[in-house]
Short mmCIF file of C-alpha atoms in Angstrom, two decimals:
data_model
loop_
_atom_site.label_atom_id
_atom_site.label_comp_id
_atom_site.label_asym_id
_atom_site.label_seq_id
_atom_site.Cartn_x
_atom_site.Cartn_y
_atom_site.Cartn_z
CA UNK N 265 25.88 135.39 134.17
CA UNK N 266 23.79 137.08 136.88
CA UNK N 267 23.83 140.48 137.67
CA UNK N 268 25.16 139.71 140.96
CA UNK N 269 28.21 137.81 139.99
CA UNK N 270 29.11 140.04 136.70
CA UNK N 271 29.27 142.63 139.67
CA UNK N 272 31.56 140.81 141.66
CA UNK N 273 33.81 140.25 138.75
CA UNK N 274 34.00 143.84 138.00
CA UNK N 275 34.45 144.82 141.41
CA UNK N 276 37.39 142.28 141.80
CA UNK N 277 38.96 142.52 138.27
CA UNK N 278 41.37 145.76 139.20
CA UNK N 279 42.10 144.50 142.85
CA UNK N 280 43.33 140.78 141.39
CA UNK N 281 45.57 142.51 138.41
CA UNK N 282 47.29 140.27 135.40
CA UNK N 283 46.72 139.58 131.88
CA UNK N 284 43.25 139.12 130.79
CA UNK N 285 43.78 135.66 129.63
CA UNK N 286 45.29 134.20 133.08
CA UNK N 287 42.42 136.35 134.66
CA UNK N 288 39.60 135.21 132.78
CA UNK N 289 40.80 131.02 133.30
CA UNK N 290 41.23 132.15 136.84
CA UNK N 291 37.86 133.77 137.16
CA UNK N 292 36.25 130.31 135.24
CA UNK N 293 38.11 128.29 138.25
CA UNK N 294 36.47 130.47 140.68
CA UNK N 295 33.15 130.14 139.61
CA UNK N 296 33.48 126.37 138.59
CA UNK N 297 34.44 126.17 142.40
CA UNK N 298 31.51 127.88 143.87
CA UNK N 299 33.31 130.73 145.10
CA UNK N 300 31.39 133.61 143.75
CA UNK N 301 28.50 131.85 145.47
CA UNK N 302 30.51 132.37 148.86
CA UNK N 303 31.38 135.83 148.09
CA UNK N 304 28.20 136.98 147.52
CA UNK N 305 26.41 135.33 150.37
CA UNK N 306 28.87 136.46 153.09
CA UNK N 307 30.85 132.97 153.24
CA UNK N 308 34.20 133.55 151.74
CA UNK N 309 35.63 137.28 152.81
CA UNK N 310 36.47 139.73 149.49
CA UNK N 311 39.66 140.09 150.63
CA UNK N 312 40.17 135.82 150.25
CA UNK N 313 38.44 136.11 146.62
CA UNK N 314 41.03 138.73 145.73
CA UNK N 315 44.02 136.05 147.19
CA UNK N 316 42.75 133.40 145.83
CA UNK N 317 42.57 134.82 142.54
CA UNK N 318 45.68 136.96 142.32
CA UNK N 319 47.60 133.40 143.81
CA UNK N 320 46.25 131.14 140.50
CA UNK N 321 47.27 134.56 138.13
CA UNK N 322 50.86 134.81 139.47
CA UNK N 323 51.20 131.51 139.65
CA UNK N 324 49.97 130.91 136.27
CA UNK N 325 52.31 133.40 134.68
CA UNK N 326 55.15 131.80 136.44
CA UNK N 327 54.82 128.29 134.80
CA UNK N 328 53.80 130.09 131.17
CA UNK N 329 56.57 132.31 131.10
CA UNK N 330 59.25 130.44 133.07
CA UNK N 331 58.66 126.64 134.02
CA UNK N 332 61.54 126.59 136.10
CA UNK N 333 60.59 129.22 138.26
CA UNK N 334 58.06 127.07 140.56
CA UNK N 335 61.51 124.59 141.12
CA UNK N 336 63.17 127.70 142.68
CA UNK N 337 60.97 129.10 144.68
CA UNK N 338 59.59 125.87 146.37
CA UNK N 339 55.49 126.09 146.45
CA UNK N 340 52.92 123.18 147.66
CA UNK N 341 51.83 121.16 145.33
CA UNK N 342 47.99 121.91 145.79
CA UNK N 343 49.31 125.47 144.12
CA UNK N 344 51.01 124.14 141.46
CA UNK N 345 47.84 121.84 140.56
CA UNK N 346 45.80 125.24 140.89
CA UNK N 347 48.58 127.22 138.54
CA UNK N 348 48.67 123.83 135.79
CA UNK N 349 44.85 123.61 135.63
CA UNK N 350 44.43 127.59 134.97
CA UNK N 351 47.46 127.11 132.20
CA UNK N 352 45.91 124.05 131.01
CA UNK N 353 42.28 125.72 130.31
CA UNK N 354 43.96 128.90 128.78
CA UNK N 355 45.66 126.37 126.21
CA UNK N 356 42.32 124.37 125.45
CA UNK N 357 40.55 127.84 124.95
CA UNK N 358 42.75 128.26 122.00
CA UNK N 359 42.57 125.01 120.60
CA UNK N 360 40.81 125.47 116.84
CA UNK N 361 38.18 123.14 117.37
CA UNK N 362 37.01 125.26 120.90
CA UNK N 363 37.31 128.54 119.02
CA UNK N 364 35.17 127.07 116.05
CA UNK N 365 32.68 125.00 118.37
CA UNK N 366 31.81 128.38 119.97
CA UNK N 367 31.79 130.91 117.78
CA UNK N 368 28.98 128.41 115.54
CA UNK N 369 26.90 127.29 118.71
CA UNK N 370 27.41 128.88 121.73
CA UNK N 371 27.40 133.12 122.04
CA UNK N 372 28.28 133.47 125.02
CA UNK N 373 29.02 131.08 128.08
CA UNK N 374 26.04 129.07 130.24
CA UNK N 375 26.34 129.87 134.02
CA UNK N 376 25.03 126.84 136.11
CA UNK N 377 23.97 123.66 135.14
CA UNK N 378 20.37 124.37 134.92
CA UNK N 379 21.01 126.33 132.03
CA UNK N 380 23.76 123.43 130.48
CA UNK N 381 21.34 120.85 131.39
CA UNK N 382 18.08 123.12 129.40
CA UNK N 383 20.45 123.68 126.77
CA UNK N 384 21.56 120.08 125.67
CA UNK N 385 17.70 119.09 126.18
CA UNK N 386 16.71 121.97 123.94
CA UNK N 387 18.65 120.40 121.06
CA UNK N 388 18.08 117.06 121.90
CA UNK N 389 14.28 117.42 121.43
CA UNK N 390 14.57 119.12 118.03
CA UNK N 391 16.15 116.42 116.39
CA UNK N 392 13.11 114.10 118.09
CA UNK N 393 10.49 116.88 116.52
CA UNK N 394 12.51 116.84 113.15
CA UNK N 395 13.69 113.28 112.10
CA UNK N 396 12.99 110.88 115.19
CA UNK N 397 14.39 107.99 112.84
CA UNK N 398 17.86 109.42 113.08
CA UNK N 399 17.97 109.82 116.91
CA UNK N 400 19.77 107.78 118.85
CA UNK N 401 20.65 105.94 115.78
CA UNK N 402 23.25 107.36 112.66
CA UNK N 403 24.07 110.38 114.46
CA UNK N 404 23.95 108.55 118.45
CA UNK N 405 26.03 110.04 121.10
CA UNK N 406 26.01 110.38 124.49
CA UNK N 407 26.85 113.83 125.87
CA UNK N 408 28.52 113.89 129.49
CA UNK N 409 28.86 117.05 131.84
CA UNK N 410 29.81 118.05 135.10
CA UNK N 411 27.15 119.22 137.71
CA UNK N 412 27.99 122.51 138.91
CA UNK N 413 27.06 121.76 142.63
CA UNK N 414 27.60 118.05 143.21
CA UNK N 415 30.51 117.47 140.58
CA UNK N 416 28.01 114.05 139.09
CA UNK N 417 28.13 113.32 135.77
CA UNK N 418 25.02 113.99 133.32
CA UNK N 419 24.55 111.94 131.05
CA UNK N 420 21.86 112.32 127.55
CA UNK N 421 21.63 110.32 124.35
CA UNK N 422 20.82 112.14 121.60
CA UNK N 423 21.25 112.26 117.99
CA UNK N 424 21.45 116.06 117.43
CA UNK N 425 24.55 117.01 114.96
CA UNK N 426 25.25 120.32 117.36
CA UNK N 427 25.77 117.68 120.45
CA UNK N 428 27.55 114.94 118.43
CA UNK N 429 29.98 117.69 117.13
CA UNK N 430 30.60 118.54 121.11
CA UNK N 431 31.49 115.25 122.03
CA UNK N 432 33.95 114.77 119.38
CA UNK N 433 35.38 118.17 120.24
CA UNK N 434 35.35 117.04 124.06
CA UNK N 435 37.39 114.29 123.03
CA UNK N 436 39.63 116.12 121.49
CA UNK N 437 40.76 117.50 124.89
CA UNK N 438 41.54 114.33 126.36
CA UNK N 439 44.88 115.13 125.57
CA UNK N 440 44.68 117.62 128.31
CA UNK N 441 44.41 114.68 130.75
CA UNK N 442 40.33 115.79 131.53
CA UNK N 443 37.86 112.78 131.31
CA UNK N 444 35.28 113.80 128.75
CA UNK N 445 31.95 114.99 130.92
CA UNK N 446 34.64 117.84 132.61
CA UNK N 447 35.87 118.47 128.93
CA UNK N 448 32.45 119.09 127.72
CA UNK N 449 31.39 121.60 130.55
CA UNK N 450 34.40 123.39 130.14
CA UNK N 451 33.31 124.09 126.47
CA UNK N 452 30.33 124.91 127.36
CA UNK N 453 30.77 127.16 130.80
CA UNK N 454 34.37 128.07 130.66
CA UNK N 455 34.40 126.01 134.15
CA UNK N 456 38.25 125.16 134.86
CA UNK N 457 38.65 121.41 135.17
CA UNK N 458 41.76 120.36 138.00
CA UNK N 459 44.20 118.31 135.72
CA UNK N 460 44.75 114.84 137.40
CA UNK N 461 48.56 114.89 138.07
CA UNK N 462 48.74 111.35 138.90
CA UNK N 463 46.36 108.25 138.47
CA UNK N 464 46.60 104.95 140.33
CA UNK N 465 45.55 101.80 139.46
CA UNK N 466 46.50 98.81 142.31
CA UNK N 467 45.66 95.24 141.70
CA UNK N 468 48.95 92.51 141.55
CA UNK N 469 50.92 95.13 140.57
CA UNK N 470 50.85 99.46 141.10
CA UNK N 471 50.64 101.34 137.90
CA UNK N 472 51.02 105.25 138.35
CA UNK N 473 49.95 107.43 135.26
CA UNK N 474 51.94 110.49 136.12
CA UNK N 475 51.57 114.05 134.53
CA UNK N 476 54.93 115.58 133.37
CA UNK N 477 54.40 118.65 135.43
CA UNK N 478 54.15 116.50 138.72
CA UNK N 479 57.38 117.03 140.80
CA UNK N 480 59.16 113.38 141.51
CA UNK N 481 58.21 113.78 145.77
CA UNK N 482 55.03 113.52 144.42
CA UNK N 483 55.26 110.58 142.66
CA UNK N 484 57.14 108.51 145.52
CA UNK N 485 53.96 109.48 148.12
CA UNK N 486 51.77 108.68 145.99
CA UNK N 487 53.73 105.07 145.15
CA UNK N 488 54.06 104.92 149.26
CA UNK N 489 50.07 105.83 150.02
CA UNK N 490 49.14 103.30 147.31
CA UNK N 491 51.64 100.76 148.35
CA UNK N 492 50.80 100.45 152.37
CA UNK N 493 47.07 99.36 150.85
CA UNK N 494 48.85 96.03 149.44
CA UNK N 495 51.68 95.19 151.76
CA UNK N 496 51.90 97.21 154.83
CA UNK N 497 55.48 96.96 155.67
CA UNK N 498 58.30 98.97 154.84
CA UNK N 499 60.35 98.13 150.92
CA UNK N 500 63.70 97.00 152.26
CA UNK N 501 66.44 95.25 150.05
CA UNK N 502 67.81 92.06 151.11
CA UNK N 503 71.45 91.07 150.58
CA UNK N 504 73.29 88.38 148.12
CA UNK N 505 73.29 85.87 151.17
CA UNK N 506 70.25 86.39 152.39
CA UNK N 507 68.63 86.15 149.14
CA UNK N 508 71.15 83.26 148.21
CA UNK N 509 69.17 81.11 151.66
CA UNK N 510 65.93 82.27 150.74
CA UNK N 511 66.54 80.51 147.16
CA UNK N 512 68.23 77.42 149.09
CA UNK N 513 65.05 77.57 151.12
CA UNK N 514 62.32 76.85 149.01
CA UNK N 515 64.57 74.68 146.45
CA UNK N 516 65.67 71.81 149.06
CA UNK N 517 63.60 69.46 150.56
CA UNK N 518 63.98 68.53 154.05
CA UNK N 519 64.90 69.80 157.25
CA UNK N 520 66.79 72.68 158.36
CA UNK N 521 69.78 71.52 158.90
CA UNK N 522 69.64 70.11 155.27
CA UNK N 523 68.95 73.11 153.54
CA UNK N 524 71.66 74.79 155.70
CA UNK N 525 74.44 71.70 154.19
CA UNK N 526 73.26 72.47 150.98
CA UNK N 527 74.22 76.40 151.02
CA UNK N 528 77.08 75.56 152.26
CA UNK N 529 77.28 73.03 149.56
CA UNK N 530 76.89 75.90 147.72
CA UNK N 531 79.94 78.14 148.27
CA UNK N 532 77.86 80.09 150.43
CA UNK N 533 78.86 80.97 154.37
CA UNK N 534 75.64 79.22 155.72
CA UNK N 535 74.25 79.72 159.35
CA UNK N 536 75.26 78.07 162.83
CA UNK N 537 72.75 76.02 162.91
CA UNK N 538 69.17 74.91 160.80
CA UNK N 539 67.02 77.07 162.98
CA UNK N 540 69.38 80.76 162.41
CA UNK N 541 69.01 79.94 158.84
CA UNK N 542 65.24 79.48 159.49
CA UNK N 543 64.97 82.79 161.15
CA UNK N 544 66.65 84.59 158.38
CA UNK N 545 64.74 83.26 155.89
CA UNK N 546 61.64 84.31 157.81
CA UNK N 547 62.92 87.76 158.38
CA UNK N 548 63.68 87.81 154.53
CA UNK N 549 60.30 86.71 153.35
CA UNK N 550 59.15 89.21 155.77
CA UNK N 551 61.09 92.48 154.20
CA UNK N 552 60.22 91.05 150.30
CA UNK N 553 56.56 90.67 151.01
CA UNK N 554 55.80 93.61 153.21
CA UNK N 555 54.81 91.35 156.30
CA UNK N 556 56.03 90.79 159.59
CA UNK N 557 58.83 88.53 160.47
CA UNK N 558 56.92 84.55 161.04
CA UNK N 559 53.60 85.75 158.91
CA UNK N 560 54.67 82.67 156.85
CA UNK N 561 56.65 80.45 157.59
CA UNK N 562 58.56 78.96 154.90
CA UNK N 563 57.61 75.18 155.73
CA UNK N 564 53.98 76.66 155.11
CA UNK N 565 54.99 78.34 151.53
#
């Protein structure tokens, strides 16, 4: 850590209060966000740092101590992302494979990703010097990180035990919801990964992978938002006789006026003539498929 930004931290430490722990994944979201950077050339204000910081501590202790404390006190959701990934990395930091990873490999945390970036090389090249038969092959992995500035992946193969051992302990924290590159810098810098509350995935149909934590508002926009990108219209139930002519509709051959006979036929009420029934129908197909009434028209089906 420069001298600069180990400044900083002291300076702001006593104005920001809390536990140590909360501080110190609050402090790892901070710098894993640039803001130190800001701080210290004249960009973000101290008295912002100090908000920022004391807003993911609070807000941190309020989901550890008492998860239904967020529920009553309302919040944004951009908050309570902040507050779940500071909780989140405090958890991972005690996970037994972290703890062990670290104290064996890594004294104290790298700073930017020149450093992670020297430091996988480093290792990579003495397994070349040492037994170039065995890299890439036996012990072959490919170790994935986070760019400090740009938020790209890095990727390396290499065959050195120290990095194969990272990226099984990486994957180990996928249960944490991270993809593996941010669970890899985090081991190695500390740097607080966002947790991804809710996925999408939109082809024929809209699949939602949806963190616990996320509040249920949140999961209906984010159905909406992905929803308008397949069908633009609104979702809007149809009734029993509605549906009842749409069925009629594209089971009967013929004209209107036949398909009307043959809901009546039916035990249904039918329509006054072929061409209301037509109408409907159109409206329907409209509603169920997200289009606008006469998109496509049921003689074109």
């Amino acid at each position: 850590m420069s001298d600069a930004i180990a400044q900083l931290r002291e300076m702001l430490r006593p104005k920001v209060g809390g536990p140590d722990d909360l501080f110190r994944v609050a402090w790892a979201a901070f710098r894993g966000g640039d803001y130190a950077e800001e701080v210290i050339g004249g960009e973000l204000s101290e008295a912002d740092a100090v908000a920022k910081l004391r807003s993911w501590v609070n807000a941190s202790r309020t989901i550890s101590d008492d998860p239904g404390e967020a529920d009553r006190g309302g919040g944004d959701f951009a908050s309570h992302q902040a507050a779940l990934a500071v909780v989140t990395a405090s958890r991972a930091s005690g996970d037994d494979a972290v703890i062990a990873w670290r104290a064996a490999h890594l004294p104290q945390m790298l700073t930017s990703s020149d450093e992670l970036r020297a430091w996988v090389v480093a290792r990579m090249r003495s397994v070349e010097a040492d037994s170039p038969e065995a890299f890439g092959e036996q012990l072959g992995t490919t170790v994935r990180w986070v760019n400090f500035e740009g938020l790209r992946e890095f990727r390396y193969t290499t065959g050195a035990p120290v990095l194969v051992e990272l990226a099984q302990v990486a994957r180990r924290l996928w249960r944490y919801g991270w993809r593996e590159a941010e669970a890899t810098t985090f081991v190695l810098t500390g740097a607080v990964p966002m947790v991804p509350m809710i996925r999408t995935k939109i082809g024929g149909r809209i699949a939602l992978q949806v963190h616990p934590a996320t509040p249920p508002a949140e999961v209906a926009r984010a159905y909406a938002e992905a929803r308008v990108t397949v069908l633009p219209g609104r979702a809007r139930l149809i009734s029993a006789r509605v549906a009842a002519a749409v069925l009629v509709a594209h089971t009967t051959p013929g004209t209107w006026e036949a398909r009307n006979r043959e809901l009546r036929r039916r035990g249904e009420p039918g329509y006054a003539t072929g061409d209301d029934m037509r109408r409907t129908v159109e409206r329907a197909e409209a509603k169920l498929m997200g289009e606008r009434p006469g998109h496509r028209p049921i003689d074109q089906v």
